[in-house]
Amino acid sequence: MSAAGRPSAPTRAPALKILLVEDDRQLSSILLRALAEEGHAVDLVEDGGLALTRCLRIGYDVVLLDWMLPSIDGLSVCRALRAAGSTVAILMLTARTEVQERIAGLDAGADDFLPKPFDLDELLARVRTLGRRCRSARYLEAGAMRIDRLRRVAMMGGELLDLTPREFLLLQLLVSDAGRVVTRADILQKVWTPTTGGGVVEVNVKNLRTKLGEHEWRVETVRGIGYRWRDTE
């Protein structure tokens, strides 16, 4: 990895909140300094299990994820994050260069893949690209509803909704398909599992409507099929 002879820095992109998951302390020190110089806020962890916990609790923009880690490897961390519904941008860093292993990383849910050793400027450019991509896809809006996918919070008419993780995923699914019917089967598939009892959907829809208060009418029941998010009464 070389930073020598670097050209003038491009116009600085908006600062990102980044989680660096790397157990090579010499490399992590270089990356921490370079990312800080770009204006980013960076947290460092050296363990896959801790990385998973942090990502599910804190709203990061980008995760730089090493493949070979103590406790839980990067590939498993990536899979677990996607299974939990996380949409954080993930750039996997690894000494594994075989095509099949790159494919495995992308299939696990990584957004990009950078083999070691890498050029520092290339890594910073990829971080900027992922940052632009996640910013553009971060917010979901429908009428008075605004969902922040990264922070995993939702606001209705400027008021923050107190939602459980499953209620948030249910709301996000309905709002992303606003005006169209989302079947119970689709809800079970994307929020729970296909084998989960259907009653859990009704219970969570009821709870979601309660938390929406005067906006409960927005979650419309389409009898015998599923539910639809409405923007107008």
PDB file of N, CA, C and O in Angstrom, residues 59 61 133-140 147-151:
ATOM      1  N   GLY A  59     -25.276   3.867  14.084  1.00  0.00           N
ATOM      2  CA  GLY A  59     -25.543   4.122  12.671  1.00  0.00           C
ATOM      3  C   GLY A  59     -24.311   4.587  11.913  1.00  0.00           C
ATOM      4  O   GLY A  59     -24.027   5.786  11.842  1.00  0.00           O
ATOM      5  N   ASP A  61     -21.992   5.016   8.411  1.00  0.00           N
ATOM      6  CA  ASP A  61     -22.188   5.194   6.974  1.00  0.00           C
ATOM      7  C   ASP A  61     -21.494   4.083   6.193  1.00  0.00           C
ATOM      8  O   ASP A  61     -22.046   3.555   5.232  1.00  0.00           O
ATOM      9  N   ARG A 133     -23.111   6.867  -2.338  1.00  0.00           N
ATOM     10  CA  ARG A 133     -24.172   5.900  -2.611  1.00  0.00           C
ATOM     11  C   ARG A 133     -25.091   5.733  -1.395  1.00  0.00           C
ATOM     12  O   ARG A 133     -26.313   5.736  -1.526  1.00  0.00           O
ATOM     13  N   CYS A 134     -24.496   5.611  -0.218  1.00  0.00           N
ATOM     14  CA  CYS A 134     -25.322   5.375   0.969  1.00  0.00           C
ATOM     15  C   CYS A 134     -26.102   6.622   1.355  1.00  0.00           C
ATOM     16  O   CYS A 134     -27.212   6.532   1.866  1.00  0.00           O
ATOM     17  N   ARG A 135     -25.529   7.815   1.098  1.00  0.00           N
ATOM     18  CA  ARG A 135     -26.264   9.043   1.394  1.00  0.00           C
ATOM     19  C   ARG A 135     -27.512   9.150   0.529  1.00  0.00           C
ATOM     20  O   ARG A 135     -28.580   9.522   0.989  1.00  0.00           O
ATOM     21  N   SER A 136     -27.354   8.816  -0.764  1.00  0.00           N
ATOM     22  CA  SER A 136     -28.488   8.948  -1.677  1.00  0.00           C
ATOM     23  C   SER A 136     -29.583   7.938  -1.365  1.00  0.00           C
ATOM     24  O   SER A 136     -30.757   8.172  -1.647  1.00  0.00           O
ATOM     25  N   ALA A 137     -29.190   6.783  -0.801  1.00  0.00           N
ATOM     26  CA  ALA A 137     -30.169   5.738  -0.506  1.00  0.00           C
ATOM     27  C   ALA A 137     -30.582   5.733   0.964  1.00  0.00           C
ATOM     28  O   ALA A 137     -31.342   4.881   1.390  1.00  0.00           O
ATOM     29  N   ARG A 138     -30.063   6.704   1.722  1.00  0.00           N
ATOM     30  CA  ARG A 138     -30.258   6.670   3.171  1.00  0.00           C
ATOM     31  C   ARG A 138     -31.695   6.953   3.584  1.00  0.00           C
ATOM     32  O   ARG A 138     -32.228   6.288   4.468  1.00  0.00           O
ATOM     33  N   TYR A 139     -32.316   7.930   2.945  1.00  0.00           N
ATOM     34  CA  TYR A 139     -33.631   8.377   3.390  1.00  0.00           C
ATOM     35  C   TYR A 139     -34.748   7.854   2.491  1.00  0.00           C
ATOM     36  O   TYR A 139     -34.611   7.779   1.276  1.00  0.00           O
ATOM     37  N   LEU A 140     -35.837   7.501   3.129  1.00  0.00           N
ATOM     38  CA  LEU A 140     -37.033   7.044   2.440  1.00  0.00           C
ATOM     39  C   LEU A 140     -38.170   7.941   2.904  1.00  0.00           C
ATOM     40  O   LEU A 140     -38.415   8.070   4.112  1.00  0.00           O
ATOM     41  N   ILE A 147     -38.026   8.176   6.793  1.00  0.00           N
ATOM     42  CA  ILE A 147     -37.296   7.066   7.406  1.00  0.00           C
ATOM     43  C   ILE A 147     -35.805   7.237   7.115  1.00  0.00           C
ATOM     44  O   ILE A 147     -35.409   7.456   5.970  1.00  0.00           O
ATOM     45  N   ASP A 148     -35.015   7.143   8.167  1.00  0.00           N
ATOM     46  CA  ASP A 148     -33.561   7.171   8.046  1.00  0.00           C
ATOM     47  C   ASP A 148     -33.084   5.728   8.145  1.00  0.00           C
ATOM     48  O   ASP A 148     -33.050   5.149   9.230  1.00  0.00           O
ATOM     49  N   ARG A 149     -32.756   5.128   7.000  1.00  0.00           N
ATOM     50  CA  ARG A 149     -32.365   3.718   6.983  1.00  0.00           C
ATOM     51  C   ARG A 149     -31.074   3.474   7.755  1.00  0.00           C
ATOM     52  O   ARG A 149     -30.897   2.400   8.338  1.00  0.00           O
ATOM     53  N   LEU A 150     -30.175   4.451   7.732  1.00  0.00           N
ATOM     54  CA  LEU A 150     -28.887   4.260   8.378  1.00  0.00           C
ATOM     55  C   LEU A 150     -29.021   4.258   9.897  1.00  0.00           C
ATOM     56  O   LEU A 150     -28.514   3.365  10.579  1.00  0.00           O
ATOM     57  N   ARG A 151     -29.711   5.258  10.434  1.00  0.00           N
ATOM     58  CA  ARG A 151     -29.891   5.340  11.888  1.00  0.00           C
ATOM     59  C   ARG A 151     -31.021   4.446  12.369  1.00  0.00           C
ATOM     60  O   ARG A 151     -31.199   4.250  13.562  1.00  0.00           O
TER      61      ARG A 151
END
